Amino acid sequence: MKAYYYDNLPGDQRLPHDSGKAVDASDLAQVGVLYYHIGELDGVNQLASERGYKNRDEITVSPEKMGDIYEAKVKSFFHEHLHEDEEIRYIRDGAGYFDVRNKGDEWIRIQLEKDDLIILPAGIYHRFTTDETNYIQAMRLFKEEPKWTPLNRSEDLDANPYRKEYVTHFLE
Ligand code: KMT
Ligand code: NI
């Protein structure tokens, strides 16, 4: 894992966009983002059972796997959104970037590679992209029925109870 402020410069979303200003795990914890490096599936199983996660699936995001819809998918993952559930991703292979908003509404870019696991809290604004290799394989963990519907950023969401809870807890 490596994290830094996004440079906000034009250019393909899959480029590093590294501003050179680093961010560490405690900065991430301040906005409720947790990071783990887990080399063995046992560790993931333990974390899943501690947090009440019963289900999981695996997704491969690549042109080989997705074919014609790959470019559209990558663009759609990059729309700023939130979820009403935690988002847990365990990277099995390849690499990619999660961008999250900090307290000052700046983008922090988190580069994830094999064996990295990230937990994004419910209500945080974020987006995802593959990197220049165009390949990532990730395990998605969920509790019961996944509430993964992405809710795109809008002022209307200021009244969403999950967003309000997040703001109260982490941004105020
Ligand atoms: C997401 O939430 O944007 C995704 O699940 C993307 C693929 S998983 C790395
Ligand atoms: Ni998401």
mmCIF file with all atom_site columns, C-alpha atoms and ligand atoms in Angstrom:
data_model
loop_
_atom_site.group_PDB
_atom_site.id
_atom_site.type_symbol
_atom_site.label_atom_id
_atom_site.label_alt_id
_atom_site.label_comp_id
_atom_site.label_asym_id
_atom_site.label_entity_id
_atom_site.label_seq_id
_atom_site.pdbx_PDB_ins_code
_atom_site.Cartn_x
_atom_site.Cartn_y
_atom_site.Cartn_z
_atom_site.occupancy
_atom_site.B_iso_or_equiv
_atom_site.pdbx_formal_charge
_atom_site.auth_seq_id
_atom_site.auth_comp_id
_atom_site.auth_asym_id
_atom_site.auth_atom_id
_atom_site.pdbx_PDB_model_num
ATOM   1   C  CA . MET A 1 1   ? 0.000   0.000   0.000   1.00 0.00 ? 1   MET A CA 1
ATOM   2   C  CA . LYS A 1 2   ? 1.111   3.465   -0.814  1.00 0.00 ? 2   LYS A CA 1
ATOM   3   C  CA . ALA A 1 3   ? -1.092  6.537   -0.346  1.00 0.00 ? 3   ALA A CA 1
ATOM   4   C  CA . TYR A 1 4   ? -0.701  10.138  -1.427  1.00 0.00 ? 4   TYR A CA 1
ATOM   5   C  CA . TYR A 1 5   ? -2.650  13.214  -2.415  1.00 0.00 ? 5   TYR A CA 1
ATOM   6   C  CA . TYR A 1 6   ? -4.026  13.019  -5.939  1.00 0.00 ? 6   TYR A CA 1
ATOM   7   C  CA . ASP A 1 7   ? -2.521  15.668  -8.217  1.00 0.00 ? 7   ASP A CA 1
ATOM   8   C  CA . ASN A 1 8   ? -5.832  16.685  -9.888  1.00 0.00 ? 8   ASN A CA 1
ATOM   9   C  CA . LEU A 1 9   ? -4.000  17.083  -13.209 1.00 0.00 ? 9   LEU A CA 1
ATOM   10  C  CA . PRO A 1 10  ? -5.561  16.092  -16.505 1.00 0.00 ? 10  PRO A CA 1
ATOM   11  C  CA . GLY A 1 11  ? -4.638  12.703  -17.935 1.00 0.00 ? 11  GLY A CA 1
ATOM   12  C  CA . ASP A 1 12  ? -5.986  9.169   -17.902 1.00 0.00 ? 12  ASP A CA 1
ATOM   13  C  CA . GLN A 1 13  ? -7.416  8.134   -14.508 1.00 0.00 ? 13  GLN A CA 1
ATOM   14  C  CA . ARG A 1 14  ? -5.202  5.016   -14.619 1.00 0.00 ? 14  ARG A CA 1
ATOM   15  C  CA . LEU A 1 15  ? -1.971  7.055   -14.447 1.00 0.00 ? 15  LEU A CA 1
ATOM   16  C  CA . PRO A 1 16  ? -0.476  7.409   -10.922 1.00 0.00 ? 16  PRO A CA 1
ATOM   17  C  CA . HIS A 1 17  ? -1.441  11.089  -10.486 1.00 0.00 ? 17  HIS A CA 1
ATOM   18  C  CA . ASP A 1 18  ? 1.010   11.286  -7.577  1.00 0.00 ? 18  ASP A CA 1
ATOM   19  C  CA . SER A 1 19  ? 1.320   14.831  -6.221  1.00 0.00 ? 19  SER A CA 1
ATOM   20  C  CA . GLY A 1 20  ? 4.410   13.780  -4.230  1.00 0.00 ? 20  GLY A CA 1
ATOM   21  C  CA . LYS A 1 21  ? 2.626   14.570  -0.961  1.00 0.00 ? 21  LYS A CA 1
ATOM   22  C  CA . ALA A 1 22  ? 2.470   11.351  1.060   1.00 0.00 ? 22  ALA A CA 1
ATOM   23  C  CA . VAL A 1 23  ? -0.337  10.095  3.276   1.00 0.00 ? 23  VAL A CA 1
ATOM   24  C  CA . ASP A 1 24  ? 0.127   7.395   5.943   1.00 0.00 ? 24  ASP A CA 1
ATOM   25  C  CA . ALA A 1 25  ? -2.112  4.754   7.547   1.00 0.00 ? 25  ALA A CA 1
ATOM   26  C  CA . SER A 1 26  ? -2.974  7.019   10.488  1.00 0.00 ? 26  SER A CA 1
ATOM   27  C  CA . ASP A 1 27  ? -4.173  9.761   8.104   1.00 0.00 ? 27  ASP A CA 1
ATOM   28  C  CA . LEU A 1 28  ? -6.378  7.121   6.479   1.00 0.00 ? 28  LEU A CA 1
ATOM   29  C  CA . ALA A 1 29  ? -7.667  5.960   9.870   1.00 0.00 ? 29  ALA A CA 1
ATOM   30  C  CA . GLN A 1 30  ? -8.778  9.546   10.560  1.00 0.00 ? 30  GLN A CA 1
ATOM   31  C  CA . VAL A 1 31  ? -11.290 9.317   7.728   1.00 0.00 ? 31  VAL A CA 1
ATOM   32  C  CA . GLY A 1 32  ? -12.267 5.801   8.804   1.00 0.00 ? 32  GLY A CA 1
ATOM   33  C  CA . VAL A 1 33  ? -10.315 3.882   6.174   1.00 0.00 ? 33  VAL A CA 1
ATOM   34  C  CA . LEU A 1 34  ? -8.592  0.764   7.478   1.00 0.00 ? 34  LEU A CA 1
ATOM   35  C  CA . TYR A 1 35  ? -5.744  -0.996  5.753   1.00 0.00 ? 35  TYR A CA 1
ATOM   36  C  CA . TYR A 1 36  ? -4.242  -4.455  6.301   1.00 0.00 ? 36  TYR A CA 1
ATOM   37  C  CA . HIS A 1 37  ? -1.646  -6.561  4.529   1.00 0.00 ? 37  HIS A CA 1
ATOM   38  C  CA . ILE A 1 38  ? -2.724  -10.180 4.817   1.00 0.00 ? 38  ILE A CA 1
ATOM   39  C  CA . GLY A 1 39  ? -0.600  -12.928 3.287   1.00 0.00 ? 39  GLY A CA 1
ATOM   40  C  CA . GLU A 1 40  ? -2.815  -15.877 4.197   1.00 0.00 ? 40  GLU A CA 1
ATOM   41  C  CA . LEU A 1 41  ? -6.490  -16.474 3.532   1.00 0.00 ? 41  LEU A CA 1
ATOM   42  C  CA . ASP A 1 42  ? -6.801  -17.533 7.195   1.00 0.00 ? 42  ASP A CA 1
ATOM   43  C  CA . GLY A 1 43  ? -6.254  -13.920 8.199   1.00 0.00 ? 43  GLY A CA 1
ATOM   44  C  CA . VAL A 1 44  ? -9.094  -12.783 5.952   1.00 0.00 ? 44  VAL A CA 1
ATOM   45  C  CA . ASN A 1 45  ? -11.364 -15.499 7.320   1.00 0.00 ? 45  ASN A CA 1
ATOM   46  C  CA . GLN A 1 46  ? -10.641 -14.300 10.852  1.00 0.00 ? 46  GLN A CA 1
ATOM   47  C  CA . LEU A 1 47  ? -11.338 -10.660 10.010  1.00 0.00 ? 47  LEU A CA 1
ATOM   48  C  CA . ALA A 1 48  ? -14.528 -11.642 8.196   1.00 0.00 ? 48  ALA A CA 1
ATOM   49  C  CA . SER A 1 49  ? -15.859 -13.602 11.136  1.00 0.00 ? 49  SER A CA 1
ATOM   50  C  CA . GLU A 1 50  ? -14.938 -10.840 13.639  1.00 0.00 ? 50  GLU A CA 1
ATOM   51  C  CA . ARG A 1 51  ? -16.894 -8.287  11.607  1.00 0.00 ? 51  ARG A CA 1
ATOM   52  C  CA . GLY A 1 52  ? -19.818 -10.582 10.811  1.00 0.00 ? 52  GLY A CA 1
ATOM   53  C  CA . TYR A 1 53  ? -19.094 -11.110 7.113   1.00 0.00 ? 53  TYR A CA 1
ATOM   54  C  CA . LYS A 1 54  ? -20.568 -14.337 5.829   1.00 0.00 ? 54  LYS A CA 1
ATOM   55  C  CA . ASN A 1 55  ? -20.344 -14.056 2.067   1.00 0.00 ? 55  ASN A CA 1
ATOM   56  C  CA . ARG A 1 56  ? -17.762 -13.220 -0.567  1.00 0.00 ? 56  ARG A CA 1
ATOM   57  C  CA . ASP A 1 57  ? -17.149 -13.301 -4.262  1.00 0.00 ? 57  ASP A CA 1
ATOM   58  C  CA . GLU A 1 58  ? -14.279 -12.559 -6.617  1.00 0.00 ? 58  GLU A CA 1
ATOM   59  C  CA . ILE A 1 59  ? -14.168 -10.096 -9.453  1.00 0.00 ? 59  ILE A CA 1
ATOM   60  C  CA . THR A 1 60  ? -11.569 -9.703  -12.184 1.00 0.00 ? 60  THR A CA 1
ATOM   61  C  CA . VAL A 1 61  ? -11.440 -6.303  -13.819 1.00 0.00 ? 61  VAL A CA 1
ATOM   62  C  CA . SER A 1 62  ? -9.540  -6.602  -17.093 1.00 0.00 ? 62  SER A CA 1
ATOM   63  C  CA . PRO A 1 63  ? -10.211 -6.353  -20.829 1.00 0.00 ? 63  PRO A CA 1
ATOM   64  C  CA . GLU A 1 64  ? -9.581  -10.114 -21.146 1.00 0.00 ? 64  GLU A CA 1
ATOM   65  C  CA . LYS A 1 65  ? -12.295 -10.909 -18.616 1.00 0.00 ? 65  LYS A CA 1
ATOM   66  C  CA . MET A 1 66  ? -14.771 -8.138  -19.441 1.00 0.00 ? 66  MET A CA 1
ATOM   67  C  CA . GLY A 1 67  ? -14.291 -7.700  -23.158 1.00 0.00 ? 67  GLY A CA 1
ATOM   68  C  CA . ASP A 1 68  ? -16.066 -4.793  -24.828 1.00 0.00 ? 68  ASP A CA 1
ATOM   69  C  CA . ILE A 1 69  ? -17.560 -3.410  -21.631 1.00 0.00 ? 69  ILE A CA 1
ATOM   70  C  CA . TYR A 1 70  ? -14.181 -2.998  -19.881 1.00 0.00 ? 70  TYR A CA 1
ATOM   71  C  CA . GLU A 1 71  ? -13.618 0.689   -20.689 1.00 0.00 ? 71  GLU A CA 1
ATOM   72  C  CA . ALA A 1 72  ? -17.177 1.618   -19.709 1.00 0.00 ? 72  ALA A CA 1
ATOM   73  C  CA . LYS A 1 73  ? -16.875 -0.341  -16.446 1.00 0.00 ? 73  LYS A CA 1
ATOM   74  C  CA . VAL A 1 74  ? -13.623 1.377   -15.543 1.00 0.00 ? 74  VAL A CA 1
ATOM   75  C  CA . LYS A 1 75  ? -15.229 4.763   -16.170 1.00 0.00 ? 75  LYS A CA 1
ATOM   76  C  CA . SER A 1 76  ? -18.265 3.878   -14.079 1.00 0.00 ? 76  SER A CA 1
ATOM   77  C  CA . PHE A 1 77  ? -16.146 2.696   -11.099 1.00 0.00 ? 77  PHE A CA 1
ATOM   78  C  CA . PHE A 1 78  ? -14.502 6.137   -11.206 1.00 0.00 ? 78  PHE A CA 1
ATOM   79  C  CA . HIS A 1 79  ? -17.694 8.108   -10.594 1.00 0.00 ? 79  HIS A CA 1
ATOM   80  C  CA . GLU A 1 80  ? -17.608 9.580   -7.108  1.00 0.00 ? 80  GLU A CA 1
ATOM   81  C  CA . HIS A 1 81  ? -20.084 7.705   -4.907  1.00 0.00 ? 81  HIS A CA 1
ATOM   82  C  CA . LEU A 1 82  ? -20.841 6.252   -1.495  1.00 0.00 ? 82  LEU A CA 1
ATOM   83  C  CA . HIS A 1 83  ? -22.481 3.074   -0.191  1.00 0.00 ? 83  HIS A CA 1
ATOM   84  C  CA . GLU A 1 84  ? -24.731 2.387   2.771   1.00 0.00 ? 84  GLU A CA 1
ATOM   85  C  CA . ASP A 1 85  ? -22.465 -0.535  3.765   1.00 0.00 ? 85  ASP A CA 1
ATOM   86  C  CA . GLU A 1 86  ? -18.734 -0.897  4.346   1.00 0.00 ? 86  GLU A CA 1
ATOM   87  C  CA . GLU A 1 87  ? -16.793 -1.735  1.223   1.00 0.00 ? 87  GLU A CA 1
ATOM   88  C  CA . ILE A 1 88  ? -14.159 -4.418  1.848   1.00 0.00 ? 88  ILE A CA 1
ATOM   89  C  CA . ARG A 1 89  ? -11.763 -5.391  -0.923  1.00 0.00 ? 89  ARG A CA 1
ATOM   90  C  CA . TYR A 1 90  ? -8.959  -7.959  -0.671  1.00 0.00 ? 90  TYR A CA 1
ATOM   91  C  CA . ILE A 1 91  ? -6.605  -7.811  -3.619  1.00 0.00 ? 91  ILE A CA 1
ATOM   92  C  CA . ARG A 1 92  ? -5.711  -11.270 -4.886  1.00 0.00 ? 92  ARG A CA 1
ATOM   93  C  CA . ASP A 1 93  ? -3.659  -10.240 -7.911  1.00 0.00 ? 93  ASP A CA 1
ATOM   94  C  CA . GLY A 1 94  ? -2.797  -7.201  -10.004 1.00 0.00 ? 94  GLY A CA 1
ATOM   95  C  CA . ALA A 1 95  ? -3.174  -3.650  -8.679  1.00 0.00 ? 95  ALA A CA 1
ATOM   96  C  CA . GLY A 1 96  ? -5.450  -0.633  -8.658  1.00 0.00 ? 96  GLY A CA 1
ATOM   97  C  CA . TYR A 1 97  ? -6.321  2.643   -6.967  1.00 0.00 ? 97  TYR A CA 1
ATOM   98  C  CA . PHE A 1 98  ? -9.043  3.624   -4.532  1.00 0.00 ? 98  PHE A CA 1
ATOM   99  C  CA . ASP A 1 99  ? -9.472  7.384   -4.143  1.00 0.00 ? 99  ASP A CA 1
ATOM   100 C  CA . VAL A 1 100 ? -11.170 8.670   -0.988  1.00 0.00 ? 100 VAL A CA 1
ATOM   101 C  CA . ARG A 1 101 ? -12.133 12.178  0.111   1.00 0.00 ? 101 ARG A CA 1
ATOM   102 C  CA . ASN A 1 102 ? -10.465 13.582  3.227   1.00 0.00 ? 102 ASN A CA 1
ATOM   103 C  CA . LYS A 1 103 ? -11.782 16.140  5.711   1.00 0.00 ? 103 LYS A CA 1
ATOM   104 C  CA . GLY A 1 104 ? -10.862 19.013  3.409   1.00 0.00 ? 104 GLY A CA 1
ATOM   105 C  CA . ASP A 1 105 ? -12.619 17.281  0.494   1.00 0.00 ? 105 ASP A CA 1
ATOM   106 C  CA . GLU A 1 106 ? -9.290  16.542  -1.231  1.00 0.00 ? 106 GLU A CA 1
ATOM   107 C  CA . TRP A 1 107 ? -8.673  13.243  -3.000  1.00 0.00 ? 107 TRP A CA 1
ATOM   108 C  CA . ILE A 1 108 ? -6.324  10.757  -1.360  1.00 0.00 ? 108 ILE A CA 1
ATOM   109 C  CA . ARG A 1 109 ? -5.163  8.025   -3.730  1.00 0.00 ? 109 ARG A CA 1
ATOM   110 C  CA . ILE A 1 110 ? -4.516  4.581   -2.225  1.00 0.00 ? 110 ILE A CA 1
ATOM   111 C  CA . GLN A 1 111 ? -2.516  2.171   -4.361  1.00 0.00 ? 111 GLN A CA 1
ATOM   112 C  CA . LEU A 1 112 ? -3.365  -1.442  -3.604  1.00 0.00 ? 112 LEU A CA 1
ATOM   113 C  CA . GLU A 1 113 ? -1.515  -4.588  -4.654  1.00 0.00 ? 113 GLU A CA 1
ATOM   114 C  CA . LYS A 1 114 ? -1.741  -8.307  -4.039  1.00 0.00 ? 114 LYS A CA 1
ATOM   115 C  CA . ASP A 1 115 ? -2.516  -9.190  -0.373  1.00 0.00 ? 115 ASP A CA 1
ATOM   116 C  CA . ASP A 1 116 ? -3.645  -5.648  0.479   1.00 0.00 ? 116 ASP A CA 1
ATOM   117 C  CA . LEU A 1 117 ? -7.050  -5.421  2.164   1.00 0.00 ? 117 LEU A CA 1
ATOM   118 C  CA . ILE A 1 118 ? -8.969  -2.192  2.546   1.00 0.00 ? 118 ILE A CA 1
ATOM   119 C  CA . ILE A 1 119 ? -12.112 -1.314  4.478   1.00 0.00 ? 119 ILE A CA 1
ATOM   120 C  CA . LEU A 1 120 ? -13.964 1.822   3.388   1.00 0.00 ? 120 LEU A CA 1
ATOM   121 C  CA . PRO A 1 121 ? -16.608 2.894   5.915   1.00 0.00 ? 121 PRO A CA 1
ATOM   122 C  CA . ALA A 1 122 ? -20.243 3.308   4.926   1.00 0.00 ? 122 ALA A CA 1
ATOM   123 C  CA . GLY A 1 123 ? -20.943 6.852   3.787   1.00 0.00 ? 123 GLY A CA 1
ATOM   124 C  CA . ILE A 1 124 ? -17.448 7.843   2.573   1.00 0.00 ? 124 ILE A CA 1
ATOM   125 C  CA . TYR A 1 125 ? -17.182 9.374   -0.884  1.00 0.00 ? 125 TYR A CA 1
ATOM   126 C  CA . HIS A 1 126 ? -14.786 7.360   -3.042  1.00 0.00 ? 126 HIS A CA 1
ATOM   127 C  CA . ARG A 1 127 ? -14.019 5.974   -6.501  1.00 0.00 ? 127 ARG A CA 1
ATOM   128 C  CA . PHE A 1 128 ? -11.949 3.151   -7.985  1.00 0.00 ? 128 PHE A CA 1
ATOM   129 C  CA . THR A 1 129 ? -9.772  2.658   -11.022 1.00 0.00 ? 129 THR A CA 1
ATOM   130 C  CA . THR A 1 130 ? -7.452  0.055   -12.429 1.00 0.00 ? 130 THR A CA 1
ATOM   131 C  CA . ASP A 1 131 ? -3.894  1.237   -13.145 1.00 0.00 ? 131 ASP A CA 1
ATOM   132 C  CA . GLU A 1 132 ? -1.940  1.192   -16.396 1.00 0.00 ? 132 GLU A CA 1
ATOM   133 C  CA . THR A 1 133 ? -1.664  -2.611  -16.300 1.00 0.00 ? 133 THR A CA 1
ATOM   134 C  CA . ASN A 1 134 ? -5.461  -2.861  -16.678 1.00 0.00 ? 134 ASN A CA 1
ATOM   135 C  CA . TYR A 1 135 ? -5.676  -5.884  -14.427 1.00 0.00 ? 135 TYR A CA 1
ATOM   136 C  CA . ILE A 1 136 ? -6.925  -6.485  -10.902 1.00 0.00 ? 136 ILE A CA 1
ATOM   137 C  CA . GLN A 1 137 ? -8.484  -9.451  -9.187  1.00 0.00 ? 137 GLN A CA 1
ATOM   138 C  CA . ALA A 1 138 ? -10.258 -8.732  -5.908  1.00 0.00 ? 138 ALA A CA 1
ATOM   139 C  CA . MET A 1 139 ? -12.337 -10.519 -3.309  1.00 0.00 ? 139 MET A CA 1
ATOM   140 C  CA . ARG A 1 140 ? -15.446 -8.618  -2.196  1.00 0.00 ? 140 ARG A CA 1
ATOM   141 C  CA . LEU A 1 141 ? -16.755 -9.444  1.263   1.00 0.00 ? 141 LEU A CA 1
ATOM   142 C  CA . PHE A 1 142 ? -20.325 -8.861  2.340   1.00 0.00 ? 142 PHE A CA 1
ATOM   143 C  CA . LYS A 1 143 ? -22.597 -9.534  5.291   1.00 0.00 ? 143 LYS A CA 1
ATOM   144 C  CA . GLU A 1 144 ? -25.947 -10.699 3.922   1.00 0.00 ? 144 GLU A CA 1
ATOM   145 C  CA . GLU A 1 145 ? -27.332 -9.148  0.790   1.00 0.00 ? 145 GLU A CA 1
ATOM   146 C  CA . PRO A 1 146 ? -24.741 -6.667  -0.429  1.00 0.00 ? 146 PRO A CA 1
ATOM   147 C  CA . LYS A 1 147 ? -25.932 -3.055  -0.405  1.00 0.00 ? 147 LYS A CA 1
ATOM   148 C  CA . TRP A 1 148 ? -23.439 -2.061  -3.060  1.00 0.00 ? 148 TRP A CA 1
ATOM   149 C  CA . THR A 1 149 ? -25.648 0.283   -4.988  1.00 0.00 ? 149 THR A CA 1
ATOM   150 C  CA . PRO A 1 150 ? -23.383 3.235   -5.700  1.00 0.00 ? 150 PRO A CA 1
ATOM   151 C  CA . LEU A 1 151 ? -25.058 6.484   -4.710  1.00 0.00 ? 151 LEU A CA 1
ATOM   152 C  CA . ASN A 1 152 ? -23.477 9.203   -6.807  1.00 0.00 ? 152 ASN A CA 1
ATOM   153 C  CA . ARG A 1 153 ? -22.365 12.342  -5.050  1.00 0.00 ? 153 ARG A CA 1
ATOM   154 C  CA . SER A 1 154 ? -25.071 14.958  -4.751  1.00 0.00 ? 154 SER A CA 1
ATOM   155 C  CA . GLU A 1 155 ? -26.343 17.495  -2.235  1.00 0.00 ? 155 GLU A CA 1
ATOM   156 C  CA . ASP A 1 156 ? -29.433 15.331  -1.808  1.00 0.00 ? 156 ASP A CA 1
ATOM   157 C  CA . LEU A 1 157 ? -27.203 12.761  -0.093  1.00 0.00 ? 157 LEU A CA 1
ATOM   158 C  CA . ASP A 1 158 ? -26.402 15.228  2.712   1.00 0.00 ? 158 ASP A CA 1
ATOM   159 C  CA . ALA A 1 159 ? -29.674 14.032  4.274   1.00 0.00 ? 159 ALA A CA 1
ATOM   160 C  CA . ASN A 1 160 ? -28.901 10.322  3.826   1.00 0.00 ? 160 ASN A CA 1
ATOM   161 C  CA . PRO A 1 161 ? -28.678 8.731   7.322   1.00 0.00 ? 161 PRO A CA 1
ATOM   162 C  CA . TYR A 1 162 ? -25.553 6.719   6.428   1.00 0.00 ? 162 TYR A CA 1
ATOM   163 C  CA . ARG A 1 163 ? -23.833 9.836   5.083   1.00 0.00 ? 163 ARG A CA 1
ATOM   164 C  CA . LYS A 1 164 ? -24.898 11.843  8.144   1.00 0.00 ? 164 LYS A CA 1
ATOM   165 C  CA . GLU A 1 165 ? -23.536 9.170   10.461  1.00 0.00 ? 165 GLU A CA 1
ATOM   166 C  CA . TYR A 1 166 ? -20.224 9.156   8.559   1.00 0.00 ? 166 TYR A CA 1
ATOM   167 C  CA . VAL A 1 167 ? -19.924 12.950  8.661   1.00 0.00 ? 167 VAL A CA 1
ATOM   168 C  CA . THR A 1 168 ? -20.703 13.104  12.382  1.00 0.00 ? 168 THR A CA 1
ATOM   169 C  CA . HIS A 1 169 ? -18.222 10.379  13.179  1.00 0.00 ? 169 HIS A CA 1
ATOM   170 C  CA . PHE A 1 170 ? -15.282 11.271  10.948  1.00 0.00 ? 170 PHE A CA 1
ATOM   171 C  CA . LEU A 1 171 ? -15.509 14.761  9.500   1.00 0.00 ? 171 LEU A CA 1
ATOM   172 C  CA . GLU A 1 172 ? -16.765 16.942  12.332  1.00 0.00 ? 172 GLU A CA 1
HETATM 173 C  C1 . KMT B 2 .   ? -15.765 -0.939  -6.648  1.00 0.00 ? 1   KMT B C1 1
HETATM 174 O  O1 . KMT B 2 .   ? -16.367 -0.907  -5.588  1.00 0.00 ? 1   KMT B O1 1
HETATM 175 O  O2 . KMT B 2 .   ? -15.599 0.077   -7.339  1.00 0.00 ? 1   KMT B O2 1
HETATM 176 C  C2 . KMT B 2 .   ? -15.255 -2.189  -7.096  1.00 0.00 ? 1   KMT B C2 1
HETATM 177 O  O3 . KMT B 2 .   ? -15.656 -3.171  -6.558  1.00 0.00 ? 1   KMT B O3 1
HETATM 178 C  C3 . KMT B 2 .   ? -14.281 -2.198  -8.181  1.00 0.00 ? 1   KMT B C3 1
HETATM 179 C  C4 . KMT B 2 .   ? -13.673 -3.511  -8.404  1.00 0.00 ? 1   KMT B C4 1
HETATM 180 S  S1 . KMT B 2 .   ? -12.932 -4.244  -6.983  1.00 0.00 ? 1   KMT B S1 1
HETATM 181 C  C5 . KMT B 2 .   ? -11.294 -3.702  -6.958  1.00 0.00 ? 1   KMT B C5 1
HETATM 182 NI NI . NI  B 3 .   ? -17.747 1.851   -4.078  1.00 0.00 ? 2   NI  B NI 1
#
